[in-house]
Short mmCIF file of C-alpha atoms and ligand atoms in Angstrom, two decimals:
data_model
loop_
_atom_site.label_atom_id
_atom_site.label_comp_id
_atom_site.label_asym_id
_atom_site.label_seq_id
_atom_site.Cartn_x
_atom_site.Cartn_y
_atom_site.Cartn_z
CA UNK P 1 -17.03 130.62 -120.47
CA UNK P 2 -20.06 132.69 -119.51
CA UNK P 3 -20.80 133.65 -115.94
CA UNK P 4 -23.85 131.39 -115.92
CA UNK P 5 -21.98 128.22 -116.86
CA UNK P 6 -19.26 129.07 -114.33
CA UNK P 7 -21.85 129.43 -111.60
CA UNK P 8 -23.44 126.17 -112.75
CA UNK P 9 -20.09 124.38 -112.47
CA UNK P 10 -19.37 125.76 -108.98
CA UNK P 11 -22.85 124.78 -107.87
CA UNK P 12 -22.42 121.27 -109.17
CA UNK P 13 -19.01 121.03 -107.54
CA UNK P 14 -20.35 122.18 -104.18
CA UNK P 15 -23.20 119.71 -104.33
CA UNK P 16 -20.81 116.91 -105.32
CA UNK P 17 -18.45 117.79 -102.46
CA UNK P 18 -21.36 117.68 -100.05
CA UNK P 19 -22.49 114.29 -101.30
CA UNK P 20 -18.98 112.82 -101.18
CA UNK P 21 -18.27 114.12 -97.68
CA UNK P 22 -21.62 112.93 -96.39
CA UNK P 23 -21.26 109.49 -97.90
CA UNK P 24 -17.64 108.73 -97.07
CA UNK P 25 -17.99 108.67 -93.27
CA UNK P 26 -21.16 106.63 -93.51
CA UNK P 27 -19.52 104.00 -95.71
CA UNK P 28 -16.36 104.06 -93.60
CA UNK P 29 -18.35 103.69 -90.40
CA UNK P 30 -19.66 100.44 -91.82
CA UNK P 31 -16.05 99.21 -92.03
CA UNK P 32 -15.38 99.45 -88.32
CA UNK P 33 -12.86 102.22 -88.49
CA UNK P 34 -11.29 103.30 -85.25
CA UNK P 35 -13.38 105.68 -83.17
CA UNK P 36 -10.92 108.53 -83.70
CA UNK P 37 -11.01 108.13 -87.42
CA UNK P 38 -14.80 108.24 -87.43
CA UNK P 39 -14.74 111.33 -85.27
CA UNK P 40 -12.34 112.93 -87.73
CA UNK P 41 -14.70 112.18 -90.59
CA UNK P 42 -17.63 113.49 -88.62
CA UNK P 43 -15.66 116.69 -88.00
CA UNK P 44 -14.95 117.03 -91.72
CA UNK P 45 -18.62 116.37 -92.38
CA UNK P 46 -19.79 119.16 -90.13
CA UNK P 47 -17.25 121.66 -91.46
CA UNK P 48 -18.33 120.86 -95.00
CA UNK P 49 -21.94 121.12 -94.00
CA UNK P 50 -21.24 124.55 -92.53
CA UNK P 51 -19.61 125.61 -95.82
CA UNK P 52 -22.60 124.23 -97.73
CA UNK P 53 -24.94 126.20 -95.48
CA UNK P 54 -23.04 129.40 -96.21
CA UNK P 55 -23.24 128.72 -99.92
CA UNK P 56 -26.95 127.95 -99.70
CA UNK P 57 -28.38 131.41 -100.41
CA UNK P 58 -26.31 131.63 -103.60
CA UNK P 59 -27.23 128.23 -104.98
CA UNK P 60 -30.91 127.33 -104.78
CA UNK P 61 -30.42 123.66 -105.65
CA UNK P 62 -27.88 123.28 -102.83
CA UNK P 63 -30.58 124.68 -100.59
CA UNK P 64 -32.91 121.78 -101.38
CA UNK P 65 -30.11 119.39 -100.74
CA UNK P 66 -29.23 120.96 -97.39
CA UNK P 67 -32.85 120.83 -96.26
CA UNK P 68 -32.89 117.10 -96.78
CA UNK P 69 -29.55 116.68 -95.01
CA UNK P 70 -30.39 118.81 -91.99
CA UNK P 71 -32.97 116.32 -90.74
CA UNK P 72 -30.19 113.73 -90.81
CA UNK P 73 -28.01 116.13 -88.83
CA UNK P 74 -30.60 116.60 -86.07
CA UNK P 75 -30.83 112.86 -85.78
CA UNK P 76 -27.05 112.62 -85.82
CA UNK P 77 -26.74 115.17 -82.99
CA UNK P 78 -29.10 113.12 -80.84
CA UNK P 79 -27.37 109.84 -81.43
CA UNK P 80 -23.94 111.49 -80.97
CA UNK P 81 -25.02 112.85 -77.60
CA UNK P 82 -26.54 109.53 -76.51
CA UNK P 83 -23.16 107.97 -77.35
CA UNK P 84 -21.32 110.57 -75.25
CA UNK P 85 -23.68 110.73 -72.29
CA UNK P 86 -21.76 108.09 -70.32
CA UNK P 87 -18.39 109.86 -70.63
CA UNK P 88 -17.81 110.81 -67.05
CA UNK P 89 -14.53 111.88 -65.51
CA UNK P 90 -13.83 111.31 -61.82
CA UNK P 91 -11.71 113.19 -59.40
CA UNK P 92 -10.91 111.05 -56.36
CA UNK P 93 -8.94 112.83 -53.64
CA UNK P 94 -8.11 112.04 -50.03
CA UNK P 95 -10.77 113.37 -47.67
CA UNK P 96 -9.27 116.57 -46.24
CA UNK P 97 -11.47 116.45 -43.14
CA UNK P 98 -9.69 113.27 -42.06
CA UNK P 99 -6.45 114.86 -40.90
CA UNK P 100 -5.57 112.11 -38.53
CA UNK P 101 -5.83 109.24 -40.89
CA UNK P 102 -5.57 105.98 -39.05
CA UNK P 103 -4.12 103.27 -41.29
CA UNK P 104 -5.87 100.55 -39.28
CA UNK P 105 -9.22 101.99 -40.37
CA UNK P 106 -11.47 99.13 -41.28
CA UNK P 107 -12.99 98.52 -44.69
CA UNK P 108 -16.54 99.59 -43.83
CA UNK P 109 -15.43 103.12 -43.11
CA UNK P 110 -12.99 103.33 -46.03
CA UNK P 111 -15.55 105.00 -48.32
CA UNK P 112 -15.16 108.18 -46.29
CA UNK P 113 -11.44 108.28 -46.92
CA UNK P 114 -11.80 109.76 -50.38
CA UNK P 115 -13.78 112.61 -51.79
CA UNK P 116 -15.23 111.79 -55.18
CA UNK P 117 -16.32 114.39 -57.66
CA UNK P 118 -17.55 113.79 -61.15
CA UNK P 119 -18.53 115.65 -64.26
CA UNK P 120 -18.94 114.95 -67.93
CA UNK P 121 -15.71 114.91 -69.91
CA UNK P 122 -14.79 118.26 -71.37
CA UNK P 123 -14.46 118.59 -75.11
CA UNK P 124 -16.19 120.67 -77.77
CA UNK P 125 -18.29 117.64 -78.68
CA UNK P 126 -19.42 117.08 -75.11
CA UNK P 127 -20.06 120.79 -74.60
CA UNK P 128 -22.29 120.84 -77.67
CA UNK P 129 -24.51 118.25 -75.99
CA UNK P 130 -25.00 120.53 -73.00
CA UNK P 131 -25.13 117.77 -70.39
CA UNK P 132 -26.12 119.00 -66.96
CA UNK P 133 -26.69 117.72 -63.45
CA UNK P 134 -30.41 118.02 -62.90
CA UNK P 135 -31.63 119.54 -59.66
CA UNK P 136 -34.54 118.14 -57.65
CA UNK P 137 -36.98 120.45 -59.41
CA UNK P 138 -35.59 119.77 -62.91
CA UNK P 139 -35.86 116.03 -62.31
CA UNK P 140 -39.36 116.47 -60.89
CA UNK P 141 -40.48 118.37 -63.99
CA UNK P 142 -39.01 115.73 -66.24
CA UNK P 143 -40.61 112.80 -64.41
CA UNK P 144 -43.87 114.53 -63.50
CA UNK P 145 -46.75 112.11 -64.02
CA UNK P 146 -44.51 109.22 -65.09
CA UNK P 147 -44.48 105.58 -64.22
CA UNK P 148 -40.90 104.47 -63.69
CA UNK P 149 -39.89 100.84 -63.26
CA UNK P 150 -36.43 99.78 -62.13
CA UNK P 151 -35.85 96.03 -62.29
CA UNK P 152 -32.78 94.05 -61.41
CA UNK P 153 -30.40 93.10 -58.62
CA UNK P 154 -28.77 95.12 -55.85
CA UNK P 155 -27.21 97.54 -58.36
CA UNK P 156 -30.75 98.41 -59.44
CA UNK P 157 -31.73 98.90 -55.79
CA UNK P 158 -28.91 101.42 -55.31
CA UNK P 159 -29.96 103.14 -58.52
CA UNK P 160 -33.54 103.38 -57.20
CA UNK P 161 -32.30 104.78 -53.90
CA UNK P 162 -30.31 107.48 -55.72
CA UNK P 163 -33.24 108.41 -57.91
CA UNK P 164 -35.55 108.80 -54.91
CA UNK P 165 -32.83 110.67 -53.06
CA UNK P 166 -32.85 113.21 -55.89
CA UNK P 167 -36.63 113.45 -56.28
CA UNK P 168 -37.52 113.57 -52.58
CA UNK P 169 -34.36 115.31 -51.38
CA UNK P 170 -31.81 113.56 -49.13
CA UNK P 171 -33.12 115.34 -46.03
CA UNK P 172 -36.74 114.32 -46.62
CA UNK P 173 -38.29 112.48 -43.66
CA UNK P 174 -39.55 109.85 -46.05
CA UNK P 175 -36.03 108.86 -47.11
CA UNK P 176 -35.58 106.99 -43.82
CA UNK P 177 -38.47 104.66 -44.49
CA UNK P 178 -37.58 104.46 -48.19
CA UNK P 179 -34.12 103.15 -47.24
CA UNK P 180 -35.54 100.63 -44.79
CA UNK P 181 -38.25 99.29 -47.11
CA UNK P 182 -36.23 99.32 -50.30
CA UNK P 183 -33.44 97.26 -48.78
CA UNK P 184 -35.60 94.47 -47.40
CA UNK P 185 -33.86 91.47 -48.87
CA UNK P 186 -35.19 90.01 -52.09
CA UNK P 187 -38.37 92.03 -52.19
CA UNK P 188 -40.17 94.39 -54.54
CA UNK P 189 -40.85 97.96 -53.57
CA UNK P 190 -43.32 100.55 -54.76
CA UNK P 191 -43.82 104.22 -54.00
CA UNK P 192 -46.10 106.98 -55.20
CA UNK P 193 -44.54 110.43 -55.06
CA UNK P 194 -47.76 112.45 -54.77
CA UNK P 195 -46.14 115.85 -55.29
CA UNK P 196 -45.38 115.01 -58.91
CA UNK P 197 -47.73 112.08 -59.51
CA UNK P 198 -44.78 109.77 -60.14
CA UNK P 199 -45.12 106.07 -59.51
CA UNK P 200 -41.91 104.16 -59.03
CA UNK P 201 -41.68 100.39 -58.84
CA UNK P 202 -38.59 98.48 -57.95
CA UNK P 203 -38.84 94.88 -59.13
CA UNK P 204 -36.46 92.38 -57.60
CA UNK P 205 -35.23 90.55 -60.70
CA UNK P 206 -31.86 88.95 -60.02
CA UNK P 207 -31.84 86.97 -63.28
CA UNK P 208 -32.40 88.08 -66.87
CA UNK P 209 -35.28 85.59 -67.11
CA UNK P 210 -37.01 87.56 -64.34
CA UNK P 211 -36.68 90.71 -66.47
CA UNK P 212 -38.16 88.88 -69.44
CA UNK P 213 -41.06 87.76 -67.26
CA UNK P 214 -41.79 91.28 -66.15
CA UNK P 215 -41.76 92.47 -69.79
CA UNK P 216 -44.28 89.70 -70.55
CA UNK P 217 -46.35 90.94 -67.60
CA UNK P 218 -46.60 94.43 -69.10
CA UNK P 219 -47.61 92.92 -72.40
CA UNK P 220 -50.35 90.81 -70.85
CA UNK P 221 -51.75 93.76 -68.91
CA UNK P 222 -51.28 96.07 -71.93
CA UNK P 223 -49.86 98.62 -69.55
CA UNK P 224 -46.36 99.96 -70.02
CA UNK P 225 -44.12 102.13 -67.86
CA UNK P 226 -42.87 105.42 -69.33
CA UNK P 227 -39.34 104.68 -68.24
CA UNK P 228 -37.85 101.29 -67.57
CA UNK P 229 -34.35 100.68 -66.26
CA UNK P 230 -33.21 97.07 -66.07
CA UNK P 231 -30.08 95.07 -65.57
CA UNK P 232 -28.99 91.68 -64.23
CA UNK P 233 -25.84 89.61 -64.46
CA UNK P 234 -23.98 89.23 -61.18
CA UNK P 235 -26.38 86.68 -59.67
CA UNK P 236 -26.22 84.59 -62.78
CA UNK P 237 -22.44 84.81 -62.75
CA UNK P 238 -22.29 83.60 -59.16
CA UNK P 239 -25.03 80.98 -59.20
CA UNK P 240 -25.09 79.70 -62.79
CA UNK P 241 -21.62 80.72 -63.96
CA UNK P 242 -22.24 80.00 -67.63
CA UNK P 243 -21.80 82.83 -70.13
CA UNK P 244 -23.49 81.05 -73.05
CA UNK P 245 -26.53 80.49 -70.88
CA UNK P 246 -26.48 84.22 -70.01
CA UNK P 247 -26.18 85.05 -73.70
CA UNK P 248 -29.24 82.91 -74.41
CA UNK P 249 -31.25 84.63 -71.66
CA UNK P 250 -30.30 88.07 -73.03
CA UNK P 251 -31.46 87.10 -76.52
CA UNK P 252 -34.80 86.00 -75.11
CA UNK P 253 -35.09 89.32 -73.28
CA UNK P 254 -34.26 91.20 -76.45
CA UNK P 255 -36.94 89.46 -78.46
CA UNK P 256 -39.52 90.09 -75.76
CA UNK P 257 -38.60 93.79 -75.69
CA UNK P 258 -38.62 94.04 -79.48
CA UNK P 259 -42.00 92.34 -79.70
CA UNK P 260 -43.37 94.82 -77.17
CA UNK P 261 -42.18 97.97 -78.92
CA UNK P 262 -44.25 97.92 -82.13
CA UNK P 263 -47.26 97.07 -80.00
CA UNK P 264 -46.98 100.29 -78.08
CA UNK P 265 -46.34 102.25 -81.28
CA UNK P 266 -49.45 100.91 -83.03
CA UNK P 267 -51.62 101.51 -79.97
CA UNK P 268 -50.41 105.14 -80.16
CA UNK P 269 -49.18 104.89 -76.59
CA UNK P 270 -45.88 106.62 -75.97
CA UNK P 271 -43.14 104.06 -76.42
CA UNK P 272 -41.36 103.44 -73.12
CA UNK P 273 -37.81 104.70 -72.68
CA UNK P 274 -35.68 101.65 -72.02
CA UNK P 275 -32.31 101.53 -70.29
CA UNK P 276 -29.85 98.79 -69.46
CA UNK P 277 -28.00 99.13 -66.18
CA UNK P 278 -24.56 97.73 -66.95
CA UNK P 279 -22.49 95.47 -64.70
CA UNK P 280 -19.89 97.10 -62.46
CA UNK P 281 -16.22 96.22 -62.66
CA UNK P 282 -15.41 93.54 -60.11
CA UNK P 283 -12.26 93.93 -58.09
CA UNK P 284 -11.47 90.32 -57.48
CA UNK P 285 -9.15 90.72 -54.48
CA UNK P 286 -11.80 92.76 -52.66
CA UNK P 287 -14.69 90.31 -53.10
CA UNK P 288 -15.82 89.10 -49.71
CA UNK P 289 -16.11 85.33 -50.12
CA UNK P 290 -13.86 82.65 -51.58
CA UNK P 291 -16.73 81.46 -53.80
CA UNK P 292 -17.10 84.93 -55.30
CA UNK P 293 -13.37 85.28 -55.89
CA UNK P 294 -13.33 81.95 -57.75
CA UNK P 295 -16.52 82.24 -59.78
CA UNK P 296 -16.48 85.96 -60.49
CA UNK P 297 -13.05 86.01 -62.10
CA UNK P 298 -11.97 88.56 -64.69
CA UNK P 299 -12.16 85.86 -67.36
CA UNK P 300 -15.81 85.04 -66.67
CA UNK P 301 -16.64 88.75 -66.25
CA UNK P 302 -15.34 89.39 -69.76
CA UNK P 303 -17.26 86.40 -71.11
CA UNK P 304 -20.44 87.88 -69.62
CA UNK P 305 -19.62 91.27 -71.09
CA UNK P 306 -19.11 89.69 -74.52
CA UNK P 307 -22.45 87.92 -74.17
CA UNK P 308 -24.11 91.30 -73.67
CA UNK P 309 -22.46 92.61 -76.85
CA UNK P 310 -23.33 89.49 -78.84
CA UNK P 311 -26.97 89.58 -77.78
CA UNK P 312 -27.35 92.96 -79.55
CA UNK P 313 -29.63 94.10 -76.76
CA UNK P 314 -28.06 97.56 -76.59
CA UNK P 315 -28.64 100.54 -78.85
CA UNK P 316 -24.94 100.66 -79.78
CA UNK P 317 -25.27 97.18 -81.29
CA UNK P 318 -28.55 97.97 -83.01
CA UNK P 319 -30.82 96.92 -80.12
CA UNK P 320 -33.55 98.72 -78.18
CA UNK P 321 -31.88 99.59 -74.84
CA UNK P 322 -29.73 102.60 -74.01
CA UNK P 323 -26.74 101.62 -71.88
CA UNK P 324 -26.13 103.22 -68.50
CA UNK P 325 -22.46 102.44 -68.43
CA UNK P 326 -21.76 101.42 -64.83
CA UNK P 327 -18.76 99.52 -66.15
CA UNK P 328 -16.88 102.58 -67.37
CA UNK P 329 -17.98 104.63 -64.36
CA UNK P 330 -16.76 102.06 -61.84
CA UNK P 331 -13.58 101.50 -63.82
CA UNK P 332 -12.81 105.21 -63.87
CA UNK P 333 -13.71 105.78 -60.23
CA UNK P 334 -11.61 102.78 -59.24
CA UNK P 335 -10.99 100.66 -56.13
CA UNK P 336 -11.25 103.69 -53.84
CA UNK P 337 -14.96 103.86 -54.68
CA UNK P 338 -15.94 100.42 -53.41
CA UNK P 339 -15.64 98.56 -50.15
CA UNK P 340 -16.40 95.03 -51.36
CA UNK P 341 -15.21 95.11 -54.98
CA UNK P 342 -18.79 94.81 -56.25
CA UNK P 343 -21.07 97.42 -54.68
CA UNK P 344 -19.88 100.95 -55.19
CA UNK P 345 -20.17 104.19 -53.35
CA UNK P 346 -23.56 105.87 -53.79
CA UNK P 347 -21.97 108.63 -55.83
CA UNK P 348 -21.59 106.12 -58.72
CA UNK P 349 -25.35 105.52 -58.72
CA UNK P 350 -26.01 109.26 -58.41
CA UNK P 351 -23.97 109.80 -61.56
CA UNK P 352 -25.84 106.95 -63.27
CA UNK P 353 -29.18 108.57 -62.42
CA UNK P 354 -27.96 111.84 -63.95
CA UNK P 355 -26.80 110.00 -67.07
CA UNK P 356 -30.25 108.45 -67.38
CA UNK P 357 -32.04 111.79 -66.92
CA UNK P 358 -29.81 113.44 -69.54
CA UNK P 359 -30.45 110.59 -71.94
CA UNK P 360 -34.18 111.02 -71.32
CA UNK P 361 -33.89 114.71 -72.15
CA UNK P 362 -32.09 113.91 -75.39
CA UNK P 363 -34.50 111.12 -76.30
CA UNK P 364 -37.58 113.19 -75.69
CA UNK P 365 -36.07 116.20 -77.57
CA UNK P 366 -36.53 118.35 -74.52
CA UNK P 367 -34.36 120.96 -72.99
CA UNK P 368 -34.72 122.61 -69.64
C1 NAG O 401 -15.51 98.72 -38.51
O1 NAG O 401 -15.80 99.94 -37.84
C2 NAG O 401 -17.13 100.04 -37.38
C3 NAG O 401 -17.35 101.42 -36.77
O2 NAG O 401 -16.27 102.25 -36.99
C4 NAG O 401 -17.43 98.91 -36.37
O3 NAG O 401 -18.77 98.99 -35.96
C5 NAG O 401 -17.16 97.58 -37.04
O4 NAG O 401 -17.35 96.54 -36.09
C6 NAG O 401 -15.76 97.52 -37.60
N1 NAG O 401 -15.61 96.28 -38.37
C7 NAG O 401 -14.52 95.52 -38.30
C8 NAG O 401 -14.51 94.31 -39.18
O5 NAG O 401 -13.57 95.80 -37.60
C1 NAG O 402 -14.80 112.92 -44.87
O1 NAG O 402 -14.70 112.43 -43.55
C2 NAG O 402 -15.66 112.91 -42.63
C3 NAG O 402 -15.34 112.38 -41.26
O2 NAG O 402 -15.34 110.97 -41.24
C4 NAG O 402 -17.06 112.45 -43.10
O3 NAG O 402 -18.05 112.94 -42.24
C5 NAG O 402 -17.30 112.95 -44.52
O4 NAG O 402 -18.53 112.44 -45.00
C6 NAG O 402 -16.17 112.48 -45.44
N1 NAG O 402 -16.35 113.06 -46.76
C7 NAG O 402 -16.55 112.30 -47.84
C8 NAG O 402 -16.72 113.03 -49.12
O5 NAG O 402 -16.60 111.08 -47.79
C1 NAG O 403 -46.98 118.24 -62.79
O1 NAG O 403 -47.85 118.34 -63.89
C2 NAG O 403 -49.13 118.89 -63.55
C3 NAG O 403 -50.04 118.83 -64.76
O2 NAG O 403 -49.37 118.57 -65.93
C4 NAG O 403 -48.96 120.30 -63.06
O3 NAG O 403 -50.21 120.82 -62.69
C5 NAG O 403 -48.04 120.28 -61.85
O4 NAG O 403 -47.78 121.60 -61.41
C6 NAG O 403 -46.74 119.59 -62.18
N1 NAG O 403 -45.96 119.47 -60.95
C7 NAG O 403 -44.66 119.73 -60.89
C8 NAG O 403 -44.01 119.55 -59.55
O5 NAG O 403 -44.00 120.07 -61.87
C1 NAG O 404 -36.35 84.59 -61.11
O1 NAG O 404 -36.16 83.49 -61.96
C2 NAG O 404 -35.70 82.33 -61.29
C3 NAG O 404 -35.34 81.31 -62.36
O2 NAG O 404 -36.42 81.07 -63.21
C4 NAG O 404 -36.80 81.84 -60.35
O3 NAG O 404 -36.37 80.68 -59.69
C5 NAG O 404 -37.10 82.93 -59.36
O4 NAG O 404 -38.19 82.57 -58.55
C6 NAG O 404 -37.41 84.24 -60.08
N1 NAG O 404 -37.44 85.29 -59.08
C7 NAG O 404 -38.37 86.23 -59.06
C8 NAG O 404 -38.27 87.23 -57.99
O5 NAG O 404 -39.26 86.27 -59.89
C1 NAG O 405 -23.99 76.40 -70.46
O1 NAG O 405 -25.22 76.79 -71.05
C2 NAG O 405 -25.41 76.26 -72.35
C3 NAG O 405 -26.65 76.91 -72.95
O2 NAG O 405 -27.71 76.95 -72.03
C4 NAG O 405 -25.50 74.73 -72.26
O3 NAG O 405 -25.69 74.18 -73.56
C5 NAG O 405 -24.20 74.20 -71.66
O4 NAG O 405 -24.31 72.82 -71.47
C6 NAG O 405 -23.93 74.88 -70.33
N1 NAG O 405 -22.59 74.52 -69.88
C7 NAG O 405 -22.35 73.97 -68.70
C8 NAG O 405 -20.93 73.69 -68.37
O5 NAG O 405 -23.25 73.75 -67.90
#
């Protein structure tokens, strides 16, 4: 065998190995393998890719192949990081400044009893995504000149409060009036943050149909926010209490969002960044009325959660919206992070805001 044919064989083998290792995880992923198994395959994929990259200079045809694969890898990195961005670990410890803990402390002051800290889970995969808590000035740079709309129920109000808290600073004089105006019952709220030319609208939209209507409104006015965060479910659960009806409403919302997206693309307007604010875990025994404890049972909660999955509204099921996973955050933070089993400590919404900002950074290919 001459040296040339040997080199040819090695080259062919390397290329074949690359193809096989690239294809296997993709095919397997289609077969709903367990998450760990997929991660294993992804690991194998990247190791092989690294080997291929090292071989590249020696084999010109592998080089062409790698060029075509690397664009897939960039895309893969982004979608991997979007999938990991909600992985938050909590540390909930007794508040050390409360030395003389009084066990008859009432519920409204119980949120002070524990100190809650959070950070993204630690693993090589998470580290590679370089998630970070954005400071006031980082967040201001990112949202400079943007129109942000947050639409939904009281969870969305708390999210809005946390976002403004970050942008304006918790000590800002304006925060007092923001709190008062934002929490007027059942009302919309709007603010212009002059310093960074950011407009923020909170839209009171307790039902999914209200979200659909506001999407239609943007379409009619041909004017779209840069960032839109939406979520609704708890009101429907309490007042309609019918998961198939919720499912139907979500499908309508999805089709209105999907019909809006190509419109913005063709008009060469930047497509809005869309997020879904998930439902919190409900802690049934802590809910504050008998009606809530009956209607908002674990069974119906799960039926509503399934409806969200079935509607394919979320990116992870092929839909348009990136999930802000309040469910996993409230589950991991636990009962010590809520006083009424439904509304959580502000720190949950602070974390959710940071998850959204990190997802925005990933989506817009930016880094700080
Ligand atoms: C809980 O404590 C606060 C102040 O510590 C008090 O204003 C409130 O009335 C108390 N609520 C109940 C139900 O005891
Ligand atoms: C701990 O308790 C003190 C006294 O009530 C309170 O001022 C402080 O905010 C609490 N810390 C946390 C993290 O809740
Ligand atoms: C916002 O953007 C404008 C123009 O793009 C710039 O002049 C201004 O300094 C920015 N402000 C902040 C706070 O980043
Ligand atoms: C939301 O939708 C419900 C049901 O269609 C309607 O009754 C209600 O007025 C709407 N609320 C808002 C704020 O648009
Ligand atoms: C629940 O909603 C579905 C779809 O809107 C409807 O067909 C069904 O009759 C409703 N079920 C009840 C018990 O109201």
